[in-house]
mmCIF file of C-alpha atoms in Angstrom:
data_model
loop_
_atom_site.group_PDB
_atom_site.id
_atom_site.type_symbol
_atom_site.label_atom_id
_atom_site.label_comp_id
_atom_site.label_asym_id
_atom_site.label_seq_id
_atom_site.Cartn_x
_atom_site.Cartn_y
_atom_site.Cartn_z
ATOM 1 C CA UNK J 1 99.819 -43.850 11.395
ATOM 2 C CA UNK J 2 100.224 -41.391 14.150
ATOM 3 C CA UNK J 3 103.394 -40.690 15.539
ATOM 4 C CA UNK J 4 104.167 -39.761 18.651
ATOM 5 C CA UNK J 5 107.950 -38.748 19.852
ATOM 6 C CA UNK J 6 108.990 -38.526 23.365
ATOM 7 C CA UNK J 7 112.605 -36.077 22.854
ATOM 8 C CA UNK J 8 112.608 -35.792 27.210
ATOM 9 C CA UNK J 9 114.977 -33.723 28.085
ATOM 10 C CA UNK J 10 118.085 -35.509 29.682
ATOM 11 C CA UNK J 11 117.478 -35.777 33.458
ATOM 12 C CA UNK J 12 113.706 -35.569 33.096
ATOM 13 C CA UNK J 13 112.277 -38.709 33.972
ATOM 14 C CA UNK J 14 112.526 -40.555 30.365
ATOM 15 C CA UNK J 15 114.192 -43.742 31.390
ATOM 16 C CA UNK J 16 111.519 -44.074 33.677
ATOM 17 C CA UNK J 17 108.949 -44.118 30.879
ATOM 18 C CA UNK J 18 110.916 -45.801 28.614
ATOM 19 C CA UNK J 19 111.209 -48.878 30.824
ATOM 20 C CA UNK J 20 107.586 -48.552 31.655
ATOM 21 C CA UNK J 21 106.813 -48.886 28.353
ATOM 22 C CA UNK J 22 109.591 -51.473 26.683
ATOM 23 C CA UNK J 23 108.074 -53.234 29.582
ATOM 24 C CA UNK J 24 104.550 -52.529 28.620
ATOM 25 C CA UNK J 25 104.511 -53.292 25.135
ATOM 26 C CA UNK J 26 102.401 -56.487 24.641
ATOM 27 C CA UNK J 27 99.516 -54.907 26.853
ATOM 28 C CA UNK J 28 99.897 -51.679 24.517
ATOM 29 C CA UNK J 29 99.989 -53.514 21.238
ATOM 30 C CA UNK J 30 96.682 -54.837 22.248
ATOM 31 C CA UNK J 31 95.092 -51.054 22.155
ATOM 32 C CA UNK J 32 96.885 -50.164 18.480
ATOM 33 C CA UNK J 33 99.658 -48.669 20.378
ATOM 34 C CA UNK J 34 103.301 -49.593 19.274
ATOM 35 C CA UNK J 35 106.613 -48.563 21.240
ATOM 36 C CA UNK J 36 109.175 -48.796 19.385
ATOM 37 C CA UNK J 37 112.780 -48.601 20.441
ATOM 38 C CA UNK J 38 114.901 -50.347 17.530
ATOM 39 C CA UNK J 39 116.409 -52.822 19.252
ATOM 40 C CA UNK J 40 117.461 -53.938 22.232
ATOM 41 C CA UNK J 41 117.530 -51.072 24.058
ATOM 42 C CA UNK J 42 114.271 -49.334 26.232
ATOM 43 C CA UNK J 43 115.043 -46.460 24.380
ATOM 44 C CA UNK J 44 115.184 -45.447 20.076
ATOM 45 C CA UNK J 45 118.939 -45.083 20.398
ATOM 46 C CA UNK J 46 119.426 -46.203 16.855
ATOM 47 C CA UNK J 47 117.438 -43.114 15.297
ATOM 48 C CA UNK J 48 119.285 -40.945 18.070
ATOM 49 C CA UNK J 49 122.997 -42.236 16.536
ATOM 50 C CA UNK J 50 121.754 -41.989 13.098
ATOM 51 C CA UNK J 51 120.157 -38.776 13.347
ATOM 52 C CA UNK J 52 123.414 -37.605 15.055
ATOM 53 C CA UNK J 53 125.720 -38.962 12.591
ATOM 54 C CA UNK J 54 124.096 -37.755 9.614
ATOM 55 C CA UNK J 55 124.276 -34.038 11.096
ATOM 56 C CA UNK J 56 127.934 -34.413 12.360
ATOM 57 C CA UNK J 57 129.027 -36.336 9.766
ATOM 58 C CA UNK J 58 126.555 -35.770 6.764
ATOM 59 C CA UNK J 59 126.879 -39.793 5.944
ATOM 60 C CA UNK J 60 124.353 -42.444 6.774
ATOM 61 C CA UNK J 61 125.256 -44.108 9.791
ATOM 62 C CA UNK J 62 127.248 -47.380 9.321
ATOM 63 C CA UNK J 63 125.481 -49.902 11.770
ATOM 64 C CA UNK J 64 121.700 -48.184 11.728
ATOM 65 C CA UNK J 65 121.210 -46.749 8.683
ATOM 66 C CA UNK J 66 119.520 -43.749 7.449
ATOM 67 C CA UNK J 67 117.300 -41.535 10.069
ATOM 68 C CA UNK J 68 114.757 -42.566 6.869
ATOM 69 C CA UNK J 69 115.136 -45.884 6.646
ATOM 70 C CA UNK J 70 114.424 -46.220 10.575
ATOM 71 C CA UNK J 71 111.656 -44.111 9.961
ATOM 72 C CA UNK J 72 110.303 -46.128 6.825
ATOM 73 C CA UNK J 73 110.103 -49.052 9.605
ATOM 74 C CA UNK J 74 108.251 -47.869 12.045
ATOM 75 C CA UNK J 75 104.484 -49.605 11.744
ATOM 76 C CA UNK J 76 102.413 -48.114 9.420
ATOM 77 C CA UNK J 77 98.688 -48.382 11.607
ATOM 78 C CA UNK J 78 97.693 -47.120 14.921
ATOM 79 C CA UNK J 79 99.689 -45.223 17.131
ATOM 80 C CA UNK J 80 103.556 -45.394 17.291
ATOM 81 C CA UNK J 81 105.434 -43.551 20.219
ATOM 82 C CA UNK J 82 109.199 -43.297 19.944
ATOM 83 C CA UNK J 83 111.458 -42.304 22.728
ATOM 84 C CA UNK J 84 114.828 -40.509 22.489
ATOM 85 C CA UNK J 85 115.556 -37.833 24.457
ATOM 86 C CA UNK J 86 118.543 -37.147 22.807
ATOM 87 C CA UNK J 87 116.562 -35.857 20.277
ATOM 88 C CA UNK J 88 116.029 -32.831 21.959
ATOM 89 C CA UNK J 89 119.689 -31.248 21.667
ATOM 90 C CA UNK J 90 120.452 -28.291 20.256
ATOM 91 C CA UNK J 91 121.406 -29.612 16.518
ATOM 92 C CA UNK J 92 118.903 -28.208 14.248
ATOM 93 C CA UNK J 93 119.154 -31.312 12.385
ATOM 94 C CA UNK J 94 117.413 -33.516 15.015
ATOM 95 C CA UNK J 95 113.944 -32.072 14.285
ATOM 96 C CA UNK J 96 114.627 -31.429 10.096
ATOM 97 C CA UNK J 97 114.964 -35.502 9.756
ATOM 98 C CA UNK J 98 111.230 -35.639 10.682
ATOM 99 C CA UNK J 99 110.123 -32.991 8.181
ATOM 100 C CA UNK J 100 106.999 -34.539 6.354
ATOM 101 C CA UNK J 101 106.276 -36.605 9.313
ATOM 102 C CA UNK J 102 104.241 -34.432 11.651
ATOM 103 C CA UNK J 103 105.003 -36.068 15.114
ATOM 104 C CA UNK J 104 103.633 -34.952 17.689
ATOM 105 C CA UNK J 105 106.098 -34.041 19.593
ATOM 106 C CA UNK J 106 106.481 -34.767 23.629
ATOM 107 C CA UNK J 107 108.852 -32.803 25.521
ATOM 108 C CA UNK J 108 109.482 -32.571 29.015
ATOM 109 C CA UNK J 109 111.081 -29.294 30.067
ATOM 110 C CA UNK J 110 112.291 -28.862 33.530
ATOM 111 C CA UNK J 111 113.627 -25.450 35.489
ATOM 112 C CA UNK J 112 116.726 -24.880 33.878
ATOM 113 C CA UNK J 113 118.363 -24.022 37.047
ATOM 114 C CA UNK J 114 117.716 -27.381 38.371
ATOM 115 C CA UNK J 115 118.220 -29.172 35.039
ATOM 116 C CA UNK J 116 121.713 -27.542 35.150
ATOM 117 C CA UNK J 117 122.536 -28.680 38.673
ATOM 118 C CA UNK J 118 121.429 -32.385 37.602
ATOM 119 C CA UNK J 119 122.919 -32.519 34.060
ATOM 120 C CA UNK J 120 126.669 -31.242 35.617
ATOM 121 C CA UNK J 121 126.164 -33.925 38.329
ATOM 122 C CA UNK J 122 125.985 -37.145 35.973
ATOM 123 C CA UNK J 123 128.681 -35.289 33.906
ATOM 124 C CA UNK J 124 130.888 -35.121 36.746
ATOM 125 C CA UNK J 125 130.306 -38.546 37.739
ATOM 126 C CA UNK J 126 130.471 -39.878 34.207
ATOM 127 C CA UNK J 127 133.489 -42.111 33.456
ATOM 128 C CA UNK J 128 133.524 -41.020 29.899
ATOM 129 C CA UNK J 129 133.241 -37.149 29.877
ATOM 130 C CA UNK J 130 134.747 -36.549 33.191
ATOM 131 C CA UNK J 131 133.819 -33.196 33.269
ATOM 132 C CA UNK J 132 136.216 -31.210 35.930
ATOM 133 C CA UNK J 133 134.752 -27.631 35.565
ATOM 134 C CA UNK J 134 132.645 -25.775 37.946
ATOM 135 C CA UNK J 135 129.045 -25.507 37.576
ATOM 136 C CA UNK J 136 129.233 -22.143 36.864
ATOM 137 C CA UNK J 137 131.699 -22.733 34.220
ATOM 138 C CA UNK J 138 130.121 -25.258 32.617
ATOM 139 C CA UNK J 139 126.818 -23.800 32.571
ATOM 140 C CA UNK J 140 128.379 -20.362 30.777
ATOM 141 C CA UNK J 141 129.510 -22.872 28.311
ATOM 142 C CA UNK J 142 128.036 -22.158 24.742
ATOM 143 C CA UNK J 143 126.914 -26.103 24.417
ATOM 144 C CA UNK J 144 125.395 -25.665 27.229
ATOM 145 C CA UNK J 145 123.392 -22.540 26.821
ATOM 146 C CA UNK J 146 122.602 -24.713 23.703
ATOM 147 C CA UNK J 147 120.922 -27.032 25.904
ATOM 148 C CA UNK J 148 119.048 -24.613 27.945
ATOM 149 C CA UNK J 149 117.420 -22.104 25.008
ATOM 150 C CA UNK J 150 114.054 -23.716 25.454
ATOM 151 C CA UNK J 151 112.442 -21.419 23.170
ATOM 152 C CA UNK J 152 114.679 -22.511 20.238
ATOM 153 C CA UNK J 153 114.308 -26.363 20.880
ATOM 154 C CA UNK J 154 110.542 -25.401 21.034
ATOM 155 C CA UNK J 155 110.699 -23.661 17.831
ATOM 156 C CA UNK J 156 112.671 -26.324 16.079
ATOM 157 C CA UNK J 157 110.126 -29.050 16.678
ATOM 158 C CA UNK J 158 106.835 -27.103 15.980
ATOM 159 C CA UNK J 159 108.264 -26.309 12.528
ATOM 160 C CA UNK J 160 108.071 -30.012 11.468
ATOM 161 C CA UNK J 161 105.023 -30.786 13.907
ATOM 162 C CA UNK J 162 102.544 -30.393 17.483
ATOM 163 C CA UNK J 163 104.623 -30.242 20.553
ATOM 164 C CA UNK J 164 103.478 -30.624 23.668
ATOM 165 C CA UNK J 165 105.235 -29.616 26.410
ATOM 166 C CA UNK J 166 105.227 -30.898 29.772
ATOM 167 C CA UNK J 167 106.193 -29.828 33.213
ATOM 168 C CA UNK J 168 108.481 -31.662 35.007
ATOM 169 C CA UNK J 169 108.059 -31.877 38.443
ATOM 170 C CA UNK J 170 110.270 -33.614 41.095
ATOM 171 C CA UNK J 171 108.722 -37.279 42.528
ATOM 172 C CA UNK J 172 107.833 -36.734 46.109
ATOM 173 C CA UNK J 173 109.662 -39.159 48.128
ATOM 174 C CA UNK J 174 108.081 -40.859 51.319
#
């Protein structure tokens, strides 16, 4: 089996390609190429929790599982391509549950200045974080300098496997 895990970044196109390809699976199957999102959801948001939970908490998660045991699932032929972006926060945890694994590792990276703006946007307009600072303040927040040291995410993930970094560039609208 090769695995392949899309981590995004937030605000970097990966709903987009996760609906493309929840919706695409059947016509992907057919070339020995399995999404996989755990569920219902377009997304792996089960090995996100349980990946999350196991580093906050340091107990398996109670609904999911073990980050192993959703791992131990995944096919075992062809190609398998996971998608959760919130994979790539700044918990070193996230990337040491795939130790042994050697995914190659897909991460979109976009200007930080721009990821900023967009990320403090949907957390303003979120109805569950509510966030009421100013960009500036938010962005000389230690989470979120978290968030933005690229070159520790990087290093993170190419410990435990190949990353690949891509570009993200802005869809030209018409």
């Amino acid at each position: 089996m090769r695995l392949i895990l899309h981590i995004g970044m937030h605000k970097t196109g990966s709903s987009a390609i996760q609906h493309v390809l929840c919706r695409n699976r059947w016509l992907l199957r057919r070339f020995g190429l399995f999404y996989e999102t755990g569920g219902r959801w377009p997304k792996h948001t089960p090995l996100f929790e349980a990946s999350s939970h196991q580093n906050d908490f340091g107990t398996v998660h109670p609904r999911h599982g073990s980050v192993a045991a959703l791992l131990a699932a995944l096919p075992r032929a062809g190609v398998v391509v996971v998608s959760a972006e919130g994979l790539s926060g700044p918990h070193p945890g996230h990337a040491a549950h795939f130790d042994g694994w050697s995914p190659e590792v897909v991460l979109v990276l976009r200007d930080p200045r721009e990821w900023a703006v967009a990320m403090h946007a949907q957390m303003v307009r979120s109805r569950v974080v509510r966030e009421s600072r100013t960009l500036a303040d938010w962005c000389a927040d230690p989470v979120t300098q978290a968030h933005l040291d690229y070159a520790a995410l990087i290093d993170r993930w190419q410990a435990v496997g190949t990353v690949r970094i891509v570009p993200y560039r802005r869809p030209i609208l018409r």
